[in-house]
Short mmCIF file of C-alpha atoms and ligand atoms in Angstrom, two decimals:
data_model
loop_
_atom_site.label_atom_id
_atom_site.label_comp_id
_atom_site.label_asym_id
_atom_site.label_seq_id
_atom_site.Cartn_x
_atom_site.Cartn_y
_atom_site.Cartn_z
CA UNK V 1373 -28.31 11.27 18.23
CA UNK V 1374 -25.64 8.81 19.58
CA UNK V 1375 -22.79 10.37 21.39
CA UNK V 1376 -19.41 8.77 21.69
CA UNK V 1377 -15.62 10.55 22.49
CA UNK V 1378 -14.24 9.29 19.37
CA UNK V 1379 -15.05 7.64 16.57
CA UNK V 1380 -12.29 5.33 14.27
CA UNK V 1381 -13.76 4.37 11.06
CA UNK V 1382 -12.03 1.95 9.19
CA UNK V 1383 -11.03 -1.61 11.09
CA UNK V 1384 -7.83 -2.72 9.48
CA UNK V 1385 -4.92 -2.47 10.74
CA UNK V 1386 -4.55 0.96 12.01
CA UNK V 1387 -7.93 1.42 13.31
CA UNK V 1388 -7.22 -1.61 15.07
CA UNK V 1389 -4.15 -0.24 16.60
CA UNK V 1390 -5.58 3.03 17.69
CA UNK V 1391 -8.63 1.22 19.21
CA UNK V 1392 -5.51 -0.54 21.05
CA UNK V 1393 -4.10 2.56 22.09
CA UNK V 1394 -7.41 4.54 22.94
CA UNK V 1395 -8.44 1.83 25.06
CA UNK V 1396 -5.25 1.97 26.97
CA UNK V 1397 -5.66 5.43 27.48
CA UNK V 1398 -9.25 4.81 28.94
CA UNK V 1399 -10.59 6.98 25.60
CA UNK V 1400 -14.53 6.06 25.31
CA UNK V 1401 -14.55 5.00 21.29
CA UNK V 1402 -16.20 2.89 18.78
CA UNK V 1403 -14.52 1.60 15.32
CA UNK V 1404 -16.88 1.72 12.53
CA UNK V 1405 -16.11 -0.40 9.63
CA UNK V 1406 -18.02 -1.07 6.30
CA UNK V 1407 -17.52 -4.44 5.80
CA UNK V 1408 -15.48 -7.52 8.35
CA UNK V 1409 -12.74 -6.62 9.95
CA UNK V 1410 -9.76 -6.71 7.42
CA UNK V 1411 -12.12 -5.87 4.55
CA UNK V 1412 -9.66 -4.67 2.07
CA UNK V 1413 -7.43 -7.68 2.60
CA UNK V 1414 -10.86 -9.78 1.68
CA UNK V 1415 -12.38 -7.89 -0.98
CA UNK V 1416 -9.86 -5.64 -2.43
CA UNK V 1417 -6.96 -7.92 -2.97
CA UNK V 1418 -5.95 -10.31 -6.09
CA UNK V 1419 -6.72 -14.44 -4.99
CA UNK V 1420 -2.31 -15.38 -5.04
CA UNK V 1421 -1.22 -12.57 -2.81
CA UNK V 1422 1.07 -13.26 -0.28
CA UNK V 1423 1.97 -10.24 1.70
CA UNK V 1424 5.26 -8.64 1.03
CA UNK V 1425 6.07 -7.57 3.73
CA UNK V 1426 7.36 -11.17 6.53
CA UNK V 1427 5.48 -12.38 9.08
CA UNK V 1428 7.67 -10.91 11.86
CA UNK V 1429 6.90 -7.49 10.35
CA UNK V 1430 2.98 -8.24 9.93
CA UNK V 1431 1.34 -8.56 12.99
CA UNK V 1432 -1.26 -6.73 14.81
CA UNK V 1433 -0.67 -3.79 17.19
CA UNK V 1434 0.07 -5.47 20.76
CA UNK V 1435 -0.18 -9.07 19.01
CA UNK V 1436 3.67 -9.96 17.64
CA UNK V 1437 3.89 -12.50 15.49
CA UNK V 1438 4.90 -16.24 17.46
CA UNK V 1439 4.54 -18.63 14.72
CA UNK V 1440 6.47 -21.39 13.24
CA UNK V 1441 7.35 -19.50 10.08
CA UNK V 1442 8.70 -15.83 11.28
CA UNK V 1443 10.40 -15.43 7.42
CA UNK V 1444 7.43 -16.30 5.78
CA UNK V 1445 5.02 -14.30 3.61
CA UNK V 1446 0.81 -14.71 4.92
CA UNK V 1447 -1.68 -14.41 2.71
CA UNK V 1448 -4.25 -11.94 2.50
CA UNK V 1449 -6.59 -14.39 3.97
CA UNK V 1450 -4.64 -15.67 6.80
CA UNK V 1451 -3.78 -11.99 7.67
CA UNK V 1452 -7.71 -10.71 7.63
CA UNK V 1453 -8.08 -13.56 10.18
CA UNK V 1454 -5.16 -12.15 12.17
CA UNK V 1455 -6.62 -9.39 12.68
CA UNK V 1456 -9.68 -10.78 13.74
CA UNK V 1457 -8.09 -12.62 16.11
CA UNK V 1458 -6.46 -9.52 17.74
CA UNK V 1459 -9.42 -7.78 17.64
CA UNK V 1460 -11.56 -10.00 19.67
CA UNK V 1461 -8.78 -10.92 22.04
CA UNK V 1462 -8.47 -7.15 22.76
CA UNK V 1463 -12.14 -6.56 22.85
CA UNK V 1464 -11.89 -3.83 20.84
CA UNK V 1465 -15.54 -1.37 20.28
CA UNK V 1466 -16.02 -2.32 16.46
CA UNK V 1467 -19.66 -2.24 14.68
CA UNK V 1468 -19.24 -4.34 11.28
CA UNK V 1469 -21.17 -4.07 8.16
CA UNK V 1470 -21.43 0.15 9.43
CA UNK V 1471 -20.32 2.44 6.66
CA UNK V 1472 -19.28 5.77 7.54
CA UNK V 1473 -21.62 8.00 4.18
CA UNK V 1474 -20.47 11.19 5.92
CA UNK V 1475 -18.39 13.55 8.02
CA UNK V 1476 -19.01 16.97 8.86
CA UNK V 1477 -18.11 19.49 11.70
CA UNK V 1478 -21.09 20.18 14.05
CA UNK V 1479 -20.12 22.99 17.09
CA UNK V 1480 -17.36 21.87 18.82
CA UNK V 1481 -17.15 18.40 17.72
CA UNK V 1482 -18.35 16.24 14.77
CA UNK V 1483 -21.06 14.38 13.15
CA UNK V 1484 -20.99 11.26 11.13
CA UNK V 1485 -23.97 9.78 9.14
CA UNK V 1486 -23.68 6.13 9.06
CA UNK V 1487 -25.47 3.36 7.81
CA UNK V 1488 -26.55 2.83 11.08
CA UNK V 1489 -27.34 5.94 12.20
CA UNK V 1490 -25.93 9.48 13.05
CA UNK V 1491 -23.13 10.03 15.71
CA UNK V 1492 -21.78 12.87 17.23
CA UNK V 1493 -18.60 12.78 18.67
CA UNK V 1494 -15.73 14.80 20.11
CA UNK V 1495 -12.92 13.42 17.90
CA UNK V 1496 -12.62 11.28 14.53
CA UNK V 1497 -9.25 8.60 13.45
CA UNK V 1498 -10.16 8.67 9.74
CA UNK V 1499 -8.54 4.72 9.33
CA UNK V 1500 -10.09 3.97 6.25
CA UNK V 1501 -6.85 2.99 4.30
CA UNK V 1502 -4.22 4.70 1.96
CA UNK V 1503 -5.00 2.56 -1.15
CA UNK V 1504 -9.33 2.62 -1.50
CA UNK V 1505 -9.32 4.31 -4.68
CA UNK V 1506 -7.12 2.55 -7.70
CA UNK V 1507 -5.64 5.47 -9.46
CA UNK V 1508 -5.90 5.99 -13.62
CA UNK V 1509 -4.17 8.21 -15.30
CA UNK V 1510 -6.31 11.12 -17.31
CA UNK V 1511 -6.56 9.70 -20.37
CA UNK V 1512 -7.79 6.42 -19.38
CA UNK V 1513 -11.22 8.00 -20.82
CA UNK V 1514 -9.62 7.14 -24.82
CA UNK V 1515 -8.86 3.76 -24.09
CA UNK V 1516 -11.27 2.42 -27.29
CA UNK V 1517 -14.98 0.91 -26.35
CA UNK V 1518 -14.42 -2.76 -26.62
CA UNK V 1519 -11.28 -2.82 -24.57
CA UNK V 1520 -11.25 -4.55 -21.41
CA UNK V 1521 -9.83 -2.01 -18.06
CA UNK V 1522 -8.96 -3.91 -14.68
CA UNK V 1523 -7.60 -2.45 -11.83
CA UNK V 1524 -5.29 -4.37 -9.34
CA UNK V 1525 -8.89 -4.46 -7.21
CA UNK V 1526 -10.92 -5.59 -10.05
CA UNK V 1527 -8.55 -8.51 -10.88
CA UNK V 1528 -8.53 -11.64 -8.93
CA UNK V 1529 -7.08 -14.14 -11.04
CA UNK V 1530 -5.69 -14.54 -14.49
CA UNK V 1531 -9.38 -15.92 -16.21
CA UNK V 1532 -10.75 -12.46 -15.55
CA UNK V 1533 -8.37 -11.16 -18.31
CA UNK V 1534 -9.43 -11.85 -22.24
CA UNK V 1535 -7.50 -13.94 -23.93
CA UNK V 1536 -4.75 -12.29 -25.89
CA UNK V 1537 -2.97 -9.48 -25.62
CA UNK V 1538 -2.65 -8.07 -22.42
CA UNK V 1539 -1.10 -4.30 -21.26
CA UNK V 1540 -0.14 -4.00 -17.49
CA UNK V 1541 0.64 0.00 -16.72
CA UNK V 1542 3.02 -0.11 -13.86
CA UNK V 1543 5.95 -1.44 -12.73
CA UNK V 1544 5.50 -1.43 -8.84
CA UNK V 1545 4.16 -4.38 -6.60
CA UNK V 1546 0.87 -4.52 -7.78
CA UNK V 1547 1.83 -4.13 -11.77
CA UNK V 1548 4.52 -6.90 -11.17
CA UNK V 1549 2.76 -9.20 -9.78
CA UNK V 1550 -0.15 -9.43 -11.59
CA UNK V 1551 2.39 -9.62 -15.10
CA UNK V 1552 4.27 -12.00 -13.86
CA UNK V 1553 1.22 -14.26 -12.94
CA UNK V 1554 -0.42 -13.62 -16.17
CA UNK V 1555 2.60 -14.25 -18.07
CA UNK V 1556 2.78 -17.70 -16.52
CA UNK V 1557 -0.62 -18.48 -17.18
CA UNK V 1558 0.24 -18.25 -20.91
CA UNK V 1559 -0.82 -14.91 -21.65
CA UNK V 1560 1.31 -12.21 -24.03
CA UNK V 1561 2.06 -9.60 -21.47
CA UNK V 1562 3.71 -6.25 -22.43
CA UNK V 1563 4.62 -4.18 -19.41
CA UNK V 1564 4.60 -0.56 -19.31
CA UNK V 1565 7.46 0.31 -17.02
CA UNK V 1566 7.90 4.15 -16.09
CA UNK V 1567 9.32 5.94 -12.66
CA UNK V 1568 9.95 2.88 -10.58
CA UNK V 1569 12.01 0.85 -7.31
CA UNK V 1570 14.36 -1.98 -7.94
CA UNK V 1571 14.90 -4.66 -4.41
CA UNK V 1572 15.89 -8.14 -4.46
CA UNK V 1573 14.07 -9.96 -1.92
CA UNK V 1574 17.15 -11.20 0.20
CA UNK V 1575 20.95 -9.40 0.45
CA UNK V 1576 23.89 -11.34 1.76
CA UNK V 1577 21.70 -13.76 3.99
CA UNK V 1578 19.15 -12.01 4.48
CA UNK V 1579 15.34 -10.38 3.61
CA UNK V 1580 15.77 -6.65 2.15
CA UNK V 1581 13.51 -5.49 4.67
CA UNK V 1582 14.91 -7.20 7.32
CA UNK V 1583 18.42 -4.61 6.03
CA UNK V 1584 16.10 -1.53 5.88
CA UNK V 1585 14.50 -2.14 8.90
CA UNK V 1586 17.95 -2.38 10.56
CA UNK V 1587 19.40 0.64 8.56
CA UNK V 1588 16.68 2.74 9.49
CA UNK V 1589 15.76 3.22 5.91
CA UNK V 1590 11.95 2.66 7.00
CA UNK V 1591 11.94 5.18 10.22
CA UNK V 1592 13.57 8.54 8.39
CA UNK V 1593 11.04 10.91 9.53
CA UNK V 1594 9.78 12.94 6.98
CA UNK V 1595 10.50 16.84 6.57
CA UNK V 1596 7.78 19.04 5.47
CA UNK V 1597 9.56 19.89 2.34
CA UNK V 1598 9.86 16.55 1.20
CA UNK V 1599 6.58 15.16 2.53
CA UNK V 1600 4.71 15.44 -1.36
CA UNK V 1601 7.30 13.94 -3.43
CA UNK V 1602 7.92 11.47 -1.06
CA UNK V 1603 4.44 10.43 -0.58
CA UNK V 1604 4.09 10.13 -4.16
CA UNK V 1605 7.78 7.80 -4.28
CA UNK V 1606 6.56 4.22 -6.37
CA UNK V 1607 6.13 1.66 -3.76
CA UNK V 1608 8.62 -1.45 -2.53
CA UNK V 1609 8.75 -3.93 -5.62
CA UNK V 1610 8.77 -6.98 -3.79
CA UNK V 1611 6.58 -9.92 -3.27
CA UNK V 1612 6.20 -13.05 -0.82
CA UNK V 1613 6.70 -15.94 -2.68
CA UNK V 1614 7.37 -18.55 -0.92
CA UNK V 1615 10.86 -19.13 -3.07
CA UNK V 1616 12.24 -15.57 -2.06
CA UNK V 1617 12.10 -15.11 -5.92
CA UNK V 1618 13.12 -11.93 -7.01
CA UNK V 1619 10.27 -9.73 -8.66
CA UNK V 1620 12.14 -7.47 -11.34
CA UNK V 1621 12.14 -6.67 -14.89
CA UNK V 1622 14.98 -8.81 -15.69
CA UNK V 1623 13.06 -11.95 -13.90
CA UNK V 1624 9.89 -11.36 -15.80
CA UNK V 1625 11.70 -10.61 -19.38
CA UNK V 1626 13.17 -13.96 -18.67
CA UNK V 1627 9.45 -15.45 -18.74
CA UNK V 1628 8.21 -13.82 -21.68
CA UNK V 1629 7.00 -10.20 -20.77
CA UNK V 1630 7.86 -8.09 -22.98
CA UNK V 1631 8.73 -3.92 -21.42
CA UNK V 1632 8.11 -0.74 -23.30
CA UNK V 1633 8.64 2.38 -21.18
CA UNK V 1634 5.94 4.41 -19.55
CA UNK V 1635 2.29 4.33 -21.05
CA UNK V 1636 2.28 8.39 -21.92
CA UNK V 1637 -0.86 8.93 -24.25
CA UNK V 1638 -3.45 7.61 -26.23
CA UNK V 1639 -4.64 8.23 -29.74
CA UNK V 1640 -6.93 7.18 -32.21
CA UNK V 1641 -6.69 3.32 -30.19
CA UNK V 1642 -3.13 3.42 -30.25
CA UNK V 1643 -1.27 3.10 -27.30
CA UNK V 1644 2.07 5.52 -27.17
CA UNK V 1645 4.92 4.75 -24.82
CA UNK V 1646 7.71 6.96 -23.74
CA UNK V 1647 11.32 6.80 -25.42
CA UNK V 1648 12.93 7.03 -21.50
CA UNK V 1649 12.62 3.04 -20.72
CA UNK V 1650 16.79 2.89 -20.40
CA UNK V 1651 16.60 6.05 -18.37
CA UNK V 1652 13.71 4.29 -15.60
CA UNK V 1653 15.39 1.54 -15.55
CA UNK V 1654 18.87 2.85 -15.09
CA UNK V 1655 17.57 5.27 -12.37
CA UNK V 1656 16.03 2.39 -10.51
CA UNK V 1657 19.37 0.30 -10.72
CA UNK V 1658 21.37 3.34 -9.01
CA UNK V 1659 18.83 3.81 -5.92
CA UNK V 1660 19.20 0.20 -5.49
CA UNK V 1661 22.77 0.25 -6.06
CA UNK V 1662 22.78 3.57 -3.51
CA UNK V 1663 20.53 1.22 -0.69
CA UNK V 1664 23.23 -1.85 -1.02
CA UNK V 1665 25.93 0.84 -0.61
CA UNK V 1666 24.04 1.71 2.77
CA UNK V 1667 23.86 -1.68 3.74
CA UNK V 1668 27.36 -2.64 3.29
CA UNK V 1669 28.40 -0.04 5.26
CA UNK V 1670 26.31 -0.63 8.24
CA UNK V 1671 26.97 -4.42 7.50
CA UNK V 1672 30.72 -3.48 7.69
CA UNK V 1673 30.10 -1.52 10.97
CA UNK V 1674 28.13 -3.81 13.08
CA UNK V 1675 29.84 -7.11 11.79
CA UNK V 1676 26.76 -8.41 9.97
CA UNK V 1677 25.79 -9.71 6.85
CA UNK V 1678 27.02 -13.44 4.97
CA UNK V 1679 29.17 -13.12 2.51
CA UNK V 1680 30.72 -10.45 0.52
CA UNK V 1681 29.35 -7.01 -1.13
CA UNK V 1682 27.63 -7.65 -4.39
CA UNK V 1683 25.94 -5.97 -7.32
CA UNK V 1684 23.09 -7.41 -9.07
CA UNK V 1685 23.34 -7.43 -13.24
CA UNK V 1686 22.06 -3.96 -14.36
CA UNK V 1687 18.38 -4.45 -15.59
CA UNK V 1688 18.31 -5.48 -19.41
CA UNK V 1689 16.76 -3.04 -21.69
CA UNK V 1690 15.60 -3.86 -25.49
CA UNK V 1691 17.67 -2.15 -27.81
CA UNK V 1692 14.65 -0.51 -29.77
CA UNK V 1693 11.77 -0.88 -26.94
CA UNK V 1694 8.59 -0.77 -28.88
CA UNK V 1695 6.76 2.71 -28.48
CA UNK V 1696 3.36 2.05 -29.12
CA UNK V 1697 0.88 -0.27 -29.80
CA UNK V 1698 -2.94 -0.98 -30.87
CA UNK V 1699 -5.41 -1.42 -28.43
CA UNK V 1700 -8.04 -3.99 -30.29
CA UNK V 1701 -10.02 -6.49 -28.75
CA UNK V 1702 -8.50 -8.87 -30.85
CA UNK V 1703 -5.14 -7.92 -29.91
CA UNK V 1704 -4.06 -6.43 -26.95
CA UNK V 1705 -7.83 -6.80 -25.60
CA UNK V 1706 -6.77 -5.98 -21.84
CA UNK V 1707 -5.33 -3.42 -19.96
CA UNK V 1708 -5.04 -3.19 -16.05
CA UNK V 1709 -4.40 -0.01 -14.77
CA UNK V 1710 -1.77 -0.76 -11.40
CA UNK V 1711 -0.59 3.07 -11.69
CA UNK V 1712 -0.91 3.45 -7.72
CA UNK V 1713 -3.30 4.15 -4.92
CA UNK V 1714 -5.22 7.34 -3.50
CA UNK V 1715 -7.18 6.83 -0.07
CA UNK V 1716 -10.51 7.38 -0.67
CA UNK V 1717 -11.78 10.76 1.87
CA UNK V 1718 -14.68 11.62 -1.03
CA UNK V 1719 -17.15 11.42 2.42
CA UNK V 1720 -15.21 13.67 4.52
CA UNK V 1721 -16.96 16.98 4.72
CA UNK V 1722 -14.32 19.07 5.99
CA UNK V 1723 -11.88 22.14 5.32
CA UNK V 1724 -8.81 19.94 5.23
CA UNK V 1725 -8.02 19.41 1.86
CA UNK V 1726 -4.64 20.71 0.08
CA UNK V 1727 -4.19 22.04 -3.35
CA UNK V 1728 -3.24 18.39 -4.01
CA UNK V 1729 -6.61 17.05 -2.87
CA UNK V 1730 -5.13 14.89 -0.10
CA UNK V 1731 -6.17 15.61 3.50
CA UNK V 1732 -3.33 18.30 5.31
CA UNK V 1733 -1.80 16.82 8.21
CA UNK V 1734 1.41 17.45 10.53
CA UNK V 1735 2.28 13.75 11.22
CA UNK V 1736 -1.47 12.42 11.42
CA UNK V 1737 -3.23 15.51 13.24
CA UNK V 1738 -5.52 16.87 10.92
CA UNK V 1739 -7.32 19.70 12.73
CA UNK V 1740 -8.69 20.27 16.08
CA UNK V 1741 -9.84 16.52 17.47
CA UNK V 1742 -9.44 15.43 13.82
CA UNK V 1743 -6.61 12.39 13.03
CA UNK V 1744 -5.31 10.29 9.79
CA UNK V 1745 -3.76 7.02 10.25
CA UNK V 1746 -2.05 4.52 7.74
CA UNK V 1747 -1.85 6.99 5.29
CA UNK V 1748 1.70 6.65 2.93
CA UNK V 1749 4.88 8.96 4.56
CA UNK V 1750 2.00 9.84 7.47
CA UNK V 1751 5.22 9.86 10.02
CA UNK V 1752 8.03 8.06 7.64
CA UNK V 1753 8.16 4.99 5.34
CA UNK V 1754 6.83 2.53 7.82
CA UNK V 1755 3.27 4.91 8.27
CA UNK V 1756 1.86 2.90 5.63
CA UNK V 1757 3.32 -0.60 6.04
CA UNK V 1758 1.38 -2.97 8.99
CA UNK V 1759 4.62 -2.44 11.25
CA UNK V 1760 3.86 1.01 11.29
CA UNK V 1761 0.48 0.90 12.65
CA UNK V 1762 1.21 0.71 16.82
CA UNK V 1763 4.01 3.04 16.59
CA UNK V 1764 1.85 6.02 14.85
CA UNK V 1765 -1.14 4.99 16.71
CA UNK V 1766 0.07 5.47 19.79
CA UNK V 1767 1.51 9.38 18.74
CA UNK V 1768 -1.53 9.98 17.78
CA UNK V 1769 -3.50 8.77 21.17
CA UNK V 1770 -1.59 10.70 23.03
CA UNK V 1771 -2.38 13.73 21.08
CA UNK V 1772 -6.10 12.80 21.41
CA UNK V 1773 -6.67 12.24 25.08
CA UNK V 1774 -4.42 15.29 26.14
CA UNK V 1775 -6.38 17.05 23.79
CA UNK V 1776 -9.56 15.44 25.53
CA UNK V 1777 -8.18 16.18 28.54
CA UNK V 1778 -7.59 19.95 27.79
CA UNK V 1779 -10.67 20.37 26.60
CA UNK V 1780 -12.48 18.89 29.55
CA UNK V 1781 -9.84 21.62 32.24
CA UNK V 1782 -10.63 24.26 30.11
C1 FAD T 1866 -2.06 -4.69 -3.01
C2 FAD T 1866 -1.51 -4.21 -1.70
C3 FAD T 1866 -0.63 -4.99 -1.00
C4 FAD T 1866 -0.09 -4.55 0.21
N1 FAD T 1866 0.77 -5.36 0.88
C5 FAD T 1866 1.30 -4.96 2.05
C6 FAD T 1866 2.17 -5.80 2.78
O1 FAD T 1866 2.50 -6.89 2.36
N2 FAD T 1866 2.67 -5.33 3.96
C7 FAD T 1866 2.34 -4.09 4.45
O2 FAD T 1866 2.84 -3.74 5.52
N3 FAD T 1866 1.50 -3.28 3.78
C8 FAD T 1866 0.97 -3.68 2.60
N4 FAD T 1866 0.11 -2.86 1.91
C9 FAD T 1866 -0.15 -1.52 2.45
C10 FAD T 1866 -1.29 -1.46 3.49
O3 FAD T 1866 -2.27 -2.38 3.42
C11 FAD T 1866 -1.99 -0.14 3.35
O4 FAD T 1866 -1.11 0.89 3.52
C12 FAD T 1866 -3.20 0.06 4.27
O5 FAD T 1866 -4.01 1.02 3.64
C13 FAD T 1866 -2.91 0.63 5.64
O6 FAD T 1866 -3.77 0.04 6.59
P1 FAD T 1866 -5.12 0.67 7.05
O7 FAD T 1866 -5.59 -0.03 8.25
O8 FAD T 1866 -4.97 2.14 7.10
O9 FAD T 1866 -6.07 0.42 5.80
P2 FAD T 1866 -6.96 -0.82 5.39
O10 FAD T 1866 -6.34 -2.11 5.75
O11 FAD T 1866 -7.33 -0.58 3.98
O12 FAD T 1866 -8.25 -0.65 6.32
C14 FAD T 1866 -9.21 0.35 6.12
C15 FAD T 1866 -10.57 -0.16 6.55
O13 FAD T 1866 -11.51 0.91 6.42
C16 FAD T 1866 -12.73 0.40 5.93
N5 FAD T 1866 -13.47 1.49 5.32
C17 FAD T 1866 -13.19 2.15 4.16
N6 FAD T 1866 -14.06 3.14 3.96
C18 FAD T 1866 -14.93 3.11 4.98
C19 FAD T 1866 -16.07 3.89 5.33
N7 FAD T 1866 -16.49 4.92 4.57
N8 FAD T 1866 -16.75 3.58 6.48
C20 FAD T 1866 -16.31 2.57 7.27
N9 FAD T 1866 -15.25 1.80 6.98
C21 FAD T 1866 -14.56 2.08 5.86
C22 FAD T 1866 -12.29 -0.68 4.96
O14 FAD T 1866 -13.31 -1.63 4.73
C23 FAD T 1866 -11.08 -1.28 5.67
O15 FAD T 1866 -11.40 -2.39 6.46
C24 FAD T 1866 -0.46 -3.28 0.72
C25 FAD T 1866 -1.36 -2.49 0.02
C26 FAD T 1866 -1.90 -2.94 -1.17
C27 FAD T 1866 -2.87 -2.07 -1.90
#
């Protein structure tokens, strides 16, 4: 069998960045990765999406971005080939098309069955990404035979969807997006909206992130006792159109979509929504309204920021929001299921699960010479986001070659 130090499986952008880092630390490792480098942004991604996040906030570990365009959005595309880039510039150890089946513990080390082979190895980054597995809600079982389920990695572009009626369950990036691109296509959208974030792309002259990266709002480190709810907190409802256009329930009511509150149950082929639409939305208006606050005061403080304080109009709520509807093929025909991510860790063979199912970790160190990267509120908000990537990679190598280097003393 193969030996190596360490293995990385997964080559986007965190197993990129802690190839970076292991290779600066003179840590023997290979990257395995199922598809290209970049996969998911190839293969698991709808055909419009820009990145949300700017260009000066999406580059590579060790590779910042020096293009014409630093407020810009890239696509999925154009960042896949970024990577690529970075990854053959820093020579980094990574066998493509080399799918990790399996992961078990073997003595003192570990064992992985690949489609290329078995490897043992001293210590594992499990990089494979915090969004692999779409997630459904339990009862997505009744949805009626006939009825047409997407998920946000099943649909590419609006032709995949029947004509008709269509249901989007979600109101966070994904579930935005993909209504407000259907809706402009022509279709009749109805959005089911539950616990959700509010952000307008740009404050007082500038990008929202560009505020939360300065406010800190993305480097809060997280305590244990708030690590679960956290990690399950809806994700940052923006988008990178090239406009700055705001993505929000009042923008895509004003093109036609029409919201009912959270998708709660199904029965008999009838769709039931929850009565608490004012409630999510008025919930989402105060955390944003709690976030400008924060801004404004460091805005105040430092001397930044165009213009004066303002509010944005509170997010308009039908008066009698429908609460159900039929699900025929006729009629609503459609429904695409953008209720959040889970990574997918069904091939890791290990002791390290929580009552939750997710892999336990204390800021990315999973066990003795075992690590998770990229994974949501890993470290803070950032752990999941491409800018992220370096700074929890390199945490993490240091953990693994003094570990290597203890074990080799000892
Ligand atoms: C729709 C969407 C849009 C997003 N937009 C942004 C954005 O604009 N900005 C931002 O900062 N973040 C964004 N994110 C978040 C970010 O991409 C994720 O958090 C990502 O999972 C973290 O990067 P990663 O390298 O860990 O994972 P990934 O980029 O998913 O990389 C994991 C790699 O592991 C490989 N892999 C999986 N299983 C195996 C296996 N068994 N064996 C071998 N290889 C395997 C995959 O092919 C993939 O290449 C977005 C996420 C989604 C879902």
């Amino acid at each position: 069998m193969e030996q190596i130090t360490a293995v990385v499986v997964g080559a986007g952008q965190c197993g990129l960045a802690m190839s970076r880092a292991l290779a600066r630390r003179s840590v023997e490792h290979v990257v395995l990765e199922r598809g290209r480098i970049g996969e998911s942004w190839r293969s698991e991604r709808w055909d419009s999406l820009h990145l949300l996040t700017p260009n000066w906030m999406s580059a590579p570990a060790g590779h910042p971005y020096d293009g014409p365009d630093p407020d810009g959005f890239m696509s999925c595309a154009d960042f896949a080939t970024s990577l690529e880039r970075a990854a053959l510039a820093d020579r980094a150890p990574i066998r493509q098309e080399t799918r990790v089946h399996s992961l078990d513990a073997d003595g003192g080390g570990y064992r992985l069955v690949t489609g290329r082979g078995d490897i043992a190895c001293s210590s594992v980054v499990i990089a494979n990404g915090a969004c692999g597995l779409p997630r459904r809600p339990g009862f997505a079982g009744a949805v009626p035979a006939g009825i047409l389920q997407l998920t946000p990695q099943d649909y590419k572009r609006p032709a995949d969807v029947r004509e008709g009626g269509v249901l989007v369950v979600g109101a966070s990036a994904s579930g935005l997006q993909i209504a407000r691109e259907l809706a402009a296509a022509g279709r009749r959208v109805t959005l089911a909206v539950g616990n959700h974030l509010r952000l307008p792309r740009r404050y007082r002259g500038a990008d929202i992130l560009w505020w939360m990266d300065r406010i800190g709002a993305l480097d809060a480190t997280v305590a244990d006792a708030d690590a679960i709810r956290l990690r399950r907190l809806p994700s940052l409802p923006l988008a990178g159109y090239p406009a700055n256009t705001d993505l929000d329930l009042n923008a895509l009511q004003d093109i036609g979509v029409e919201i009912v509150g959270r998708f709660s149950a199904i029965d008999g082929g009838t769709a039931w929504f929850s009565g608490a639409l004012a409630n999510a939305c008025a919930s989402a208006d105060l955390k944003l309204s709690r976030l400008l606050d924060r801004i404004d005061a460091y805005a105040a403080a430092v001397g930044q920021g165009a213009g004066r304080p303002y509010r944005l109009p509170a997010t308009r709520v039908p008066d009698a929001p429908r609460l159900s509807c039929r699900l025929r093929p006729d009629g609503v025909g459609t429904v695409i299921w953008a209720t959040g991510y889970e990574p997918d860790h069904a091939w890791v063979n290990l002791p390290v699960f929580g009552a939750k199912g997710g892999i336990r970790h204390a800021g990315g160190v999973a066990g003795n010479g075992l690590y998770v990267i990229g994974l949501r509120y890993l470290r803070n908000a950032r752990s999941s986001h491409i800018s992220g990537a370096r700074l929890d990679a390199e945490v993490l190598a240091d953990h693994l070659a003094a570990d290597l280097a203890r074990s080799a003393a000892a």
